[in-house]
CSV table of C-alpha atoms in Angstrom, one decimal:
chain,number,residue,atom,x,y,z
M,276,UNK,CA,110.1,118.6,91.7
M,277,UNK,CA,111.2,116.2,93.9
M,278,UNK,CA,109.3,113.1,95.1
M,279,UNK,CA,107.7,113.0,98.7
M,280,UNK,CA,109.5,110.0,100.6
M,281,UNK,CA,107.7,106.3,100.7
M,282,UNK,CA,106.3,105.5,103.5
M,283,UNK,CA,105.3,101.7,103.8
M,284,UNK,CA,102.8,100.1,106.2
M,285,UNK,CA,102.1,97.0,107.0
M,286,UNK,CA,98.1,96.1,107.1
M,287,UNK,CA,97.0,93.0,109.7
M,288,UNK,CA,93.2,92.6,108.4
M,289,UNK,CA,90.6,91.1,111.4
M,290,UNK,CA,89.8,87.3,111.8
M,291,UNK,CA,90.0,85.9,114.6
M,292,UNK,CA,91.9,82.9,115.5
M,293,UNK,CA,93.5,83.0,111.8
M,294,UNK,CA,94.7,86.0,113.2
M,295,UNK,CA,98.0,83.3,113.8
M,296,UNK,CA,98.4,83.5,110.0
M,297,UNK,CA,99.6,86.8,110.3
M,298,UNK,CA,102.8,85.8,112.6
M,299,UNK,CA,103.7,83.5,110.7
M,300,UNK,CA,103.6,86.2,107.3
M,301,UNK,CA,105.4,88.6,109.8
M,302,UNK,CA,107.8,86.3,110.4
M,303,UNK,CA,109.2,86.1,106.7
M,304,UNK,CA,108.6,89.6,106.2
M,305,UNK,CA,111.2,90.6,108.9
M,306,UNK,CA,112.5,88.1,107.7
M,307,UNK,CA,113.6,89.3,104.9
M,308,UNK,CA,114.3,93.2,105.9
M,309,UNK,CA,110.9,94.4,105.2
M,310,UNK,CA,110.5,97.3,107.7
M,311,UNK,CA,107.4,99.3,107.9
M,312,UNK,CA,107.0,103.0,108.9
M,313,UNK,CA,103.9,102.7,110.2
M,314,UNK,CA,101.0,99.5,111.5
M,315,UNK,CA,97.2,99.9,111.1
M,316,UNK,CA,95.4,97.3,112.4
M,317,UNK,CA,91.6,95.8,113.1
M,318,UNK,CA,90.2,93.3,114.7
M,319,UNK,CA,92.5,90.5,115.9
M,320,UNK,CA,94.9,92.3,113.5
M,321,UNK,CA,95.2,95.3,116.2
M,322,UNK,CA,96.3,93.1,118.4
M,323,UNK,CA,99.0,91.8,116.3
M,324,UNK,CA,99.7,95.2,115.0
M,325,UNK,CA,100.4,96.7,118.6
M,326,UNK,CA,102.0,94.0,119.8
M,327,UNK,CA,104.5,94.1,116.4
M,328,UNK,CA,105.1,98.3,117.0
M,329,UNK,CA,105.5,97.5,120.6
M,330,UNK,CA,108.8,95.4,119.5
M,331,UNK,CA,108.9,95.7,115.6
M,332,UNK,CA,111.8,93.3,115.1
M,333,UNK,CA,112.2,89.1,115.1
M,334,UNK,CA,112.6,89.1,119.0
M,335,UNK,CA,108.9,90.6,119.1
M,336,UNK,CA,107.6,88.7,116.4
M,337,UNK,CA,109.3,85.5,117.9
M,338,UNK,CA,107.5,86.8,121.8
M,339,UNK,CA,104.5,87.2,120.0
M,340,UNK,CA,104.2,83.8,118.4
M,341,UNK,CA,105.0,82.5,121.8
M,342,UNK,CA,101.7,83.9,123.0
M,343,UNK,CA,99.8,82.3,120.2
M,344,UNK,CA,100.9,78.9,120.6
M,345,UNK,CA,99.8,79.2,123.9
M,346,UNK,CA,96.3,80.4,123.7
M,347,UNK,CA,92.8,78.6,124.2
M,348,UNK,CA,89.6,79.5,123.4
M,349,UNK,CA,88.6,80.5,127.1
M,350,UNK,CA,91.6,82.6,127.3
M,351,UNK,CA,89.8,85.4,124.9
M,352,UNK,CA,86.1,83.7,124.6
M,353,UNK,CA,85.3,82.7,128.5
M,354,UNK,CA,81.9,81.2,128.5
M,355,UNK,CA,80.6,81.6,132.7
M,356,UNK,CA,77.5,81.4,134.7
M,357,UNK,CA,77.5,85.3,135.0
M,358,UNK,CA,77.8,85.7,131.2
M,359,UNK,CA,75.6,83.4,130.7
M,360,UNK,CA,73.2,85.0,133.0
M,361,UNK,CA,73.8,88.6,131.5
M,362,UNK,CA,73.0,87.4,128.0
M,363,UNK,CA,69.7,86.3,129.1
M,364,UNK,CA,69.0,89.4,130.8
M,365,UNK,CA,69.5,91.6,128.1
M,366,UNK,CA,73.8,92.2,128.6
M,367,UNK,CA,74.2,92.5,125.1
M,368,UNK,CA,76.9,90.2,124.4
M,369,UNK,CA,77.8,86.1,125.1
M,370,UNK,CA,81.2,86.9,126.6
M,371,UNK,CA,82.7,89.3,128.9
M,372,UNK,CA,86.1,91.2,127.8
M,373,UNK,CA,87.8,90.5,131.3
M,374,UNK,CA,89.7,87.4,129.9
M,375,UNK,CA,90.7,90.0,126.6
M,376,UNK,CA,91.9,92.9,128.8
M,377,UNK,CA,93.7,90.8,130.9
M,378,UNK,CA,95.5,88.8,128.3
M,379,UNK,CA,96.6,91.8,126.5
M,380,UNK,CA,97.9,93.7,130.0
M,381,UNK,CA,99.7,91.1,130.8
M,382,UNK,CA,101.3,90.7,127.5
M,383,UNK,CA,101.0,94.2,125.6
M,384,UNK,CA,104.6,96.3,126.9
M,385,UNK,CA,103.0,100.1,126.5
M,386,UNK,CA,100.1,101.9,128.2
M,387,UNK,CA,99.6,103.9,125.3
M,388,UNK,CA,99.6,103.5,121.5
M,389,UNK,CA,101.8,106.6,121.2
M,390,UNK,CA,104.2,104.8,123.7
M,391,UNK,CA,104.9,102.1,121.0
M,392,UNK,CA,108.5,102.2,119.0
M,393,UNK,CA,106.2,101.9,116.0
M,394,UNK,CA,103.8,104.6,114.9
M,395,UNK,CA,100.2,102.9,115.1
M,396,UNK,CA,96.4,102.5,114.0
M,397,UNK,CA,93.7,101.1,115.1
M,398,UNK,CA,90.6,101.1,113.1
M,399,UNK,CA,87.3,100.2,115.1
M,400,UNK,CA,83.7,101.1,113.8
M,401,UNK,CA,81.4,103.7,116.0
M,402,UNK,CA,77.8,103.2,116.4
M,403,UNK,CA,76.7,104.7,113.3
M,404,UNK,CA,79.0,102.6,111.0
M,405,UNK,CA,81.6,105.0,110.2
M,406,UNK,CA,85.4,104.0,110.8
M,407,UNK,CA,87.2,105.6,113.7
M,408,UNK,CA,91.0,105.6,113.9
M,409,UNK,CA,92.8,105.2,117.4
M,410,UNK,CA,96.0,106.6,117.4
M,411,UNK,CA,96.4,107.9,120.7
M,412,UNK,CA,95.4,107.0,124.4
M,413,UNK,CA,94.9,103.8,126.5
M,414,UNK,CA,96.4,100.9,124.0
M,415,UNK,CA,94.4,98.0,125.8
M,416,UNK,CA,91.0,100.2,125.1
M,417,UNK,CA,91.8,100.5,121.8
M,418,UNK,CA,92.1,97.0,121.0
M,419,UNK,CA,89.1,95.9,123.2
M,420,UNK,CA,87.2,98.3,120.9
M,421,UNK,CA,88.5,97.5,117.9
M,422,UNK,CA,87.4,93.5,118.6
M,423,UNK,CA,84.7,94.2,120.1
M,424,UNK,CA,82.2,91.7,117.7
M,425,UNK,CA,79.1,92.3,118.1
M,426,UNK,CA,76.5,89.9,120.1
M,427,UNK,CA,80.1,88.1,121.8
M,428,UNK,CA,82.0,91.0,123.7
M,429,UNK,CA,80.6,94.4,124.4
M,430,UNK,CA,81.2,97.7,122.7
M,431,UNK,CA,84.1,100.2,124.4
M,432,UNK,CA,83.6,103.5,125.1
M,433,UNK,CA,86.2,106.1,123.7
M,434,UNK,CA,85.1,109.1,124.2
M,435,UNK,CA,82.0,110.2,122.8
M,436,UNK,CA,82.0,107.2,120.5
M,437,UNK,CA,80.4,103.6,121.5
M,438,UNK,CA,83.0,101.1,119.7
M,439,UNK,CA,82.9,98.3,118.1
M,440,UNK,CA,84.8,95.1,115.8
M,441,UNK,CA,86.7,97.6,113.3
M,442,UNK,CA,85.6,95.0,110.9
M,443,UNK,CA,82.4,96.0,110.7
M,444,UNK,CA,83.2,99.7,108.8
M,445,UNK,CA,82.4,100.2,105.3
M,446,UNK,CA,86.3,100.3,104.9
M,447,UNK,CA,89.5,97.6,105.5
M,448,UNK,CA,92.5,99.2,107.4
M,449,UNK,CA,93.9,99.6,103.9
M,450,UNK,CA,92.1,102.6,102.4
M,451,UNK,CA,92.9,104.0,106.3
M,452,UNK,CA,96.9,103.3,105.6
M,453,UNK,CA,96.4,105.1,102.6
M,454,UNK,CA,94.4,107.6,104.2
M,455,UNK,CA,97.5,107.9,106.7
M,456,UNK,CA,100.2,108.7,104.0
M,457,UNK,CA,101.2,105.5,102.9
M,458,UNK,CA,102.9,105.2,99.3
M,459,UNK,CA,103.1,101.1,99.9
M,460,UNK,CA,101.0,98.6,101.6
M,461,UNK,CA,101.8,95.6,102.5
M,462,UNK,CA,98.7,93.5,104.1
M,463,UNK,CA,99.0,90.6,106.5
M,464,UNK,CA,95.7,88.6,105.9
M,465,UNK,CA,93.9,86.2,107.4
M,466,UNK,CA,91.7,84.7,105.1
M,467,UNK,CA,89.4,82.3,105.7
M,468,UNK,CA,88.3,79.0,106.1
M,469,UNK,CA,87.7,78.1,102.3
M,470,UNK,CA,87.1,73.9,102.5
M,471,UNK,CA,85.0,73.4,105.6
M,472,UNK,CA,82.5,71.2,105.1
M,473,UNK,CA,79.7,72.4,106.8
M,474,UNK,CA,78.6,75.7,108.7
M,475,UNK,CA,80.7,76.1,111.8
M,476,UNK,CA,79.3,74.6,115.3
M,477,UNK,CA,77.8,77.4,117.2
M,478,UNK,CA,75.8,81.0,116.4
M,479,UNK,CA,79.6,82.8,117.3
M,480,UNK,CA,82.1,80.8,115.2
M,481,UNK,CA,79.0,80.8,112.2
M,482,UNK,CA,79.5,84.9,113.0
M,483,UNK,CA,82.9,85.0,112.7
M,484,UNK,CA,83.5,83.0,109.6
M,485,UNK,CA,80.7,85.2,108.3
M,486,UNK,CA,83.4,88.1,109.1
M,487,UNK,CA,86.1,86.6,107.9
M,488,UNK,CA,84.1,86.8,104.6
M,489,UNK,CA,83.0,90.3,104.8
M,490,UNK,CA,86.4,91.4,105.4
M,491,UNK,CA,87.6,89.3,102.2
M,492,UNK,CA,84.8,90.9,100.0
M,493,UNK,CA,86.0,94.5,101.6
M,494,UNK,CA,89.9,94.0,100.6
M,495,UNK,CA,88.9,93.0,97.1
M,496,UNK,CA,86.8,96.1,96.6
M,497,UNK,CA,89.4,98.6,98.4
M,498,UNK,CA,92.2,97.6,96.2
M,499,UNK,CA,89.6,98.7,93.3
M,500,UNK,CA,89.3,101.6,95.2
M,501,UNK,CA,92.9,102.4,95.5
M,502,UNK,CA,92.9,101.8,91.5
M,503,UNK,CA,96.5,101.5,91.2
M,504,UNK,CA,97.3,104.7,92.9
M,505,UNK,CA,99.3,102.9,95.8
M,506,UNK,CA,101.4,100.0,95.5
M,507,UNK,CA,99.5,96.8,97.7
M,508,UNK,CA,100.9,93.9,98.0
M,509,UNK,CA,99.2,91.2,99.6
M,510,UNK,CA,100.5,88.4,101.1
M,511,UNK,CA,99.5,85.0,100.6
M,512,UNK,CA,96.0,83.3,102.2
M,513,UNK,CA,96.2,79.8,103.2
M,514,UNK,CA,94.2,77.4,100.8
M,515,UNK,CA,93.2,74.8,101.2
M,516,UNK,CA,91.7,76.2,104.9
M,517,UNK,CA,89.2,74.7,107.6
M,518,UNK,CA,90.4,76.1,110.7
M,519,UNK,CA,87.3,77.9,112.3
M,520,UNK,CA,87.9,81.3,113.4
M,521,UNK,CA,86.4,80.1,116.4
M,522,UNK,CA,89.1,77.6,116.8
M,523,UNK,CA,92.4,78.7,118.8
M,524,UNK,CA,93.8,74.9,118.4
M,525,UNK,CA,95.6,75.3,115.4
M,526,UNK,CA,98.0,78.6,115.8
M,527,UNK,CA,101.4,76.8,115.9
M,528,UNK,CA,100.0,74.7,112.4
M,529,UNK,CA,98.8,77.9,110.8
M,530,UNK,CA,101.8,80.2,111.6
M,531,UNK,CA,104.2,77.6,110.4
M,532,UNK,CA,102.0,77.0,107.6
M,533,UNK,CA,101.6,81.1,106.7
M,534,UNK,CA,105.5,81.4,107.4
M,535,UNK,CA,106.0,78.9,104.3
M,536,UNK,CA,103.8,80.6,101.7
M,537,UNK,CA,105.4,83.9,102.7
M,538,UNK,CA,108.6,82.8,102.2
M,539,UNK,CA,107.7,81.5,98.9
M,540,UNK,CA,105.6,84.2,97.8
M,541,UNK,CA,108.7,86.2,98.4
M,542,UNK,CA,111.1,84.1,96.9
M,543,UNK,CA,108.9,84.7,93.8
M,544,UNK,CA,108.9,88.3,93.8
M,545,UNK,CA,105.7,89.0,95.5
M,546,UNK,CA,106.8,92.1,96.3
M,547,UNK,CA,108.1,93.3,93.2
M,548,UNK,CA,104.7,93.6,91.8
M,549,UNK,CA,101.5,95.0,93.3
M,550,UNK,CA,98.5,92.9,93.8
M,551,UNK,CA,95.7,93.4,91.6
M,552,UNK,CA,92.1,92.6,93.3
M,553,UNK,CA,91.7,89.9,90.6
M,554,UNK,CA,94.2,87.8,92.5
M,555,UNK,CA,92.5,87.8,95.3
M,556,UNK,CA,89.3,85.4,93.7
M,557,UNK,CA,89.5,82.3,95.3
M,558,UNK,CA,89.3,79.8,93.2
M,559,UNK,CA,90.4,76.5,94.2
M,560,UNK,CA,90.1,75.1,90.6
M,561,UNK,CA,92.6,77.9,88.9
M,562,UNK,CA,95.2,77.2,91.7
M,563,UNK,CA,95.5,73.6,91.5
M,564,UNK,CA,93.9,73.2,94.9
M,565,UNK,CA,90.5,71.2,94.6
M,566,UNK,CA,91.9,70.1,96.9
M,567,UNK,CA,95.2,68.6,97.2
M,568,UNK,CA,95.9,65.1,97.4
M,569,UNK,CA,96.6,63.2,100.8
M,570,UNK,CA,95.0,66.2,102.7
M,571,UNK,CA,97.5,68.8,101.7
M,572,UNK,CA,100.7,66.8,103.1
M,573,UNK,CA,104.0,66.2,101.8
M,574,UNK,CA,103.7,62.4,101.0
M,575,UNK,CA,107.2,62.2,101.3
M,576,UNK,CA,107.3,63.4,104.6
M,577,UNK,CA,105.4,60.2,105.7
M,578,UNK,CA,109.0,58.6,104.7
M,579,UNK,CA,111.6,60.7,106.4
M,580,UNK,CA,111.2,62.5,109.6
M,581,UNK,CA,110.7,59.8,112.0
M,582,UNK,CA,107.3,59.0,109.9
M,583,UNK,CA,105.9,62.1,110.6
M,584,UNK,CA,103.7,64.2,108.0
M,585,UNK,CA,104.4,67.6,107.3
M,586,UNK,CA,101.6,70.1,105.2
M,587,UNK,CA,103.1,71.4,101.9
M,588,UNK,CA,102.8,74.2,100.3
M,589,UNK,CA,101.6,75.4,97.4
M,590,UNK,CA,105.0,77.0,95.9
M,591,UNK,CA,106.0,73.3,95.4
M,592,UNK,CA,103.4,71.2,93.7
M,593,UNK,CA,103.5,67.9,91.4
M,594,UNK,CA,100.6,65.9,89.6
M,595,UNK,CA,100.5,62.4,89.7
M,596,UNK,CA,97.8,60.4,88.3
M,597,UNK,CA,95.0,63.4,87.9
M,598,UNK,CA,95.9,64.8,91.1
M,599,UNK,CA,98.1,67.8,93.0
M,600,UNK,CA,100.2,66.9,95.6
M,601,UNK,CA,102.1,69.3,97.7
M,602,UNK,CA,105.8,69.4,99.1
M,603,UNK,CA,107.3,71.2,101.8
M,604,UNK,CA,110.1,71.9,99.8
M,605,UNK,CA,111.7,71.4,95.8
M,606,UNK,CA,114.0,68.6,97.3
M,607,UNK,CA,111.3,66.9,97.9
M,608,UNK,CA,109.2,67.9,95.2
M,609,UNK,CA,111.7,66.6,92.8
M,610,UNK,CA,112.0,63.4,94.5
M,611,UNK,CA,108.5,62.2,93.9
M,612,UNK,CA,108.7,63.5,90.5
M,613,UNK,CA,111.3,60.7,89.7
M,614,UNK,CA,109.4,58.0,91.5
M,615,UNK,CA,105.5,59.2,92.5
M,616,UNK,CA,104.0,55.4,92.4
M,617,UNK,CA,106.5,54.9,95.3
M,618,UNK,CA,105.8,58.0,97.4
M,619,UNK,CA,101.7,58.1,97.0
M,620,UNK,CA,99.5,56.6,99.0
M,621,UNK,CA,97.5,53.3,97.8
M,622,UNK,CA,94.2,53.4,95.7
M,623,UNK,CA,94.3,57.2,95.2
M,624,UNK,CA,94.1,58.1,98.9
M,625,UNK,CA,91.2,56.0,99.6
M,626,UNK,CA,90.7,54.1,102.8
M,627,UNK,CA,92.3,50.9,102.5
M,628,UNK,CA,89.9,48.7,104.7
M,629,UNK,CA,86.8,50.2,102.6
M,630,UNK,CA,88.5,49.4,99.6
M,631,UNK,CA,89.1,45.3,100.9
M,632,UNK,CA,85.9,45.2,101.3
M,633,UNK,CA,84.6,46.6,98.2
M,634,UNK,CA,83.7,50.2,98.7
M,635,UNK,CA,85.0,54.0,97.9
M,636,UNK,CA,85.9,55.8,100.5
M,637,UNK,CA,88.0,58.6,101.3
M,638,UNK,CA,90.9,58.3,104.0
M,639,UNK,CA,92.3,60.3,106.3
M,640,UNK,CA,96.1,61.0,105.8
M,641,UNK,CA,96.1,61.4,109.5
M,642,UNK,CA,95.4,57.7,110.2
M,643,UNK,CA,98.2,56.2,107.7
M,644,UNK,CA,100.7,53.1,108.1
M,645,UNK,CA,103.4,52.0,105.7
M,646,UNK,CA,104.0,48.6,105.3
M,647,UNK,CA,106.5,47.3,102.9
M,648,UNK,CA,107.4,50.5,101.5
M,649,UNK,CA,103.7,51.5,100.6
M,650,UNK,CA,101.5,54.2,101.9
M,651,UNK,CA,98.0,53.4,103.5
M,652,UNK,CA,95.4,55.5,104.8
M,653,UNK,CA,92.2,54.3,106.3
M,654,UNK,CA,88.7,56.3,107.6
M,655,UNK,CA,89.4,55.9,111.4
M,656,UNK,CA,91.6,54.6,114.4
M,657,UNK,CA,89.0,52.3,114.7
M,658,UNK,CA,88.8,51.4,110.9
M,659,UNK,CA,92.3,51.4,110.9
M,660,UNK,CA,92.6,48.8,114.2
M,661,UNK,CA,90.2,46.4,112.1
M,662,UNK,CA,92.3,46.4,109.0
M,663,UNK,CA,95.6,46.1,111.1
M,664,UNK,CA,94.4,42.6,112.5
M,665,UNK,CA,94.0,40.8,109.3
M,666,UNK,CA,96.7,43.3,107.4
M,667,UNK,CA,98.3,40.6,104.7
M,668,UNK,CA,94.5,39.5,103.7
M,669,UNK,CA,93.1,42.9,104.0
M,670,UNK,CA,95.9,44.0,101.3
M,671,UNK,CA,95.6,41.7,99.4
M,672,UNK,CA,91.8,42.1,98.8
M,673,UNK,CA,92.4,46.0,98.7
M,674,UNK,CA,95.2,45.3,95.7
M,675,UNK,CA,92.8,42.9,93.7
M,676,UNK,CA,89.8,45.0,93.9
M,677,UNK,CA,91.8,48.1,93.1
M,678,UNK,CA,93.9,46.5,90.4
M,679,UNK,CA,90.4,45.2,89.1
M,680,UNK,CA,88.4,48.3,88.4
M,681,UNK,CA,91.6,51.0,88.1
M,682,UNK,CA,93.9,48.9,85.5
M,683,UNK,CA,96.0,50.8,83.4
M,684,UNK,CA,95.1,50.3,79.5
């Protein structure tokens, strides 16, 4: 009897500004050929998802990353008088979804989701907490409902149903691609910020990393769900992560960032095998990553590129002295293999002005000099202005107090 054809679909999960991750994961994945029958999409994800079937090849993922470098946290969460007003008189929600709507008209090339070249989902969550997929009518609609968090935009009305953050179901859009006729998934995540150091500022952005969560612990248990029945294949999260949700700064970072651990994950056959929901346990210690030394950059990127530093990844990884470090790429992987005590930065990574003056302190690989061939980082611009005015003494405190308690036996 013969086999029913594969269809494959590609899954972009909800999480708000990490929703940039996902371009960047697109990128590679068209990239390298990968070309789905079919998009479901929640959340910031149905954005990205009816933008992609609008134009599903690299000129539409290229247009779409365009509009994410240029986006600002007013351009989707306004904050205004009136708002502000309507919240305090019972509106329902902190932010109106004018700024939304009009981003995504201005940007978003059909009227309706059946006008796209793409066949596509979106998954939103009705009042009573079931999930309702959008597969026809006003496109715009459907993604205002399907983001439609609760307490910061209002619900949409579709319908009969009141609408809400697709997030929010008791289901991820994957068991709804499979649910569709899918044979193979592949899902664009977002994950989440894994290494912030303290709850996010603000009741929204502590919401949405709470989100980002929920939709974490979702995937993991829908791929148990699934049980092996479809092939999944997820692509990489970013680790280590402390980009708010809330925080729209960092999309050309991320998507560059997401487009490098795609590429890699498929350079290593990430598609050849499906993912099982044990790989998706975050677990900094069992990938190397608690965290990565000098902040996650390539330390020899501080030495070419004009000076510059540029974030590794974790496809190319080396350990020097107890401690991970990764590089963009093997080249230059393979060069600090032959020579790390050149390439890494002095007393472990540890501000250099502390350590002259006889303390422990972490530094910032952001706030760096190289002098004489050596690596430095200090706490601060102002830390680092101190130590800069007496830099000969200050080093040579740093190297006698270093050299003093971290001698080699």
């Amino acid at each position: 009897m013969p086999q029913p054809p594969s269809r494959t679909a590609f899954v972009f999960a909800g999480g708000g500004s990490l929703g940039a991750i996902q371009v960047g994961a697109l990128r590679e994945l068209v990239r390298a050929g990968e070309r789905p029958d079919f998009v479901v999409g929640a959340s910031v994800g149905a954005l990205n998802a009816c933008f992609f079937a609008a134009r599903p090849n690299s000129e539409g993922v290229a247009a779409l990353e365009d509009i994410w470098c240029g986006l600002k946290r007013n351009d989707i969460f306004p904050f205004t008088w009136r708002s502000a007003m309507g919240w305090f008189r019972g509106a329902g929600s902190l932010f109106e979804s004018t700024a939304l709507r009009g981003l995504i008209e201005r940007h978003l090339p059909m009227r309706n989701l059946e006008d796209a070249a793409l066949p596509v989902h979106v998954v939103a969550t009705n009042l009573s907490g079931a999930t309702v997929c959008l597969s026809r009518g006003a496109a715009v609609d459907a993604v205002l409902a399907s983001a439609a968090i609760p307490i910061a935009f209002p619900s949409v009305r579709i319908g009969a149903d009141h609408l809400m953050d697709g997030a929010i179901a008791g289901n991820t859009p994957i068991l709804t691609a499979a649910e569709l006729g899918a044979t193979r998934i592949i899902v664009l995540q977002t994950g989440y910020a894994c290494s912030i150091d303290g709850p996010p500022n603000g009741a929204v952005a502590r919401g949405m990393h709470a989100l980002t969560l929920l939709i974490a612990n979702q995937m993991e248990r829908d791929l148990q769900l699934i049980g092996g029945k479809i092939d999944v294949h997820v692509a990489p999260h970013l680790c280590p992560l402390d980009v708010s949700p809330f925080n729209f700064d960092q999309s050309a970072a991320l998507i560059e960032r997401a487009a490098l651990h795609t590429r890699a994950w498929l350079d290593a056959g990430g598609l050849a095998k499906a993912t099982s929901p044990a790989e998706l346990e975050h677990d900094h210690a069992s990938m190397m990553m608690g965290p990565p030394a000098a902040g996650g950059y390539d330390v020899v990127s501080y030495f070419a590129n004009g000076g510059t530093p540029i974030e590794g990844s974790i496809a190319f990884t080396a350990t020097y002295d107890g401690k991970t470090y990764l590089f963009v790429d093997a080249a230059n992987r393979d060069t600090f293999i032959v020579d790390p005590a050149r390439y890494a930065p002095q007393y472990g990574g540890r501000c250099a002005y502390a350590m002259a003056h006889g303390s422990d302190v972490k530094g910032n690989p952001k706030v760096y000099r190289i002098d004489d061939g050596r690596l430095f980082f200090n706490l601060d611009p102002r830390i680092h202005a101190q130590w800069e005015r007496d830099l000969a003494h200050h080093i040579a405190r740093a190297d006698a107090r270093w050299f003093a308690t971290h001698a080699k036996t």
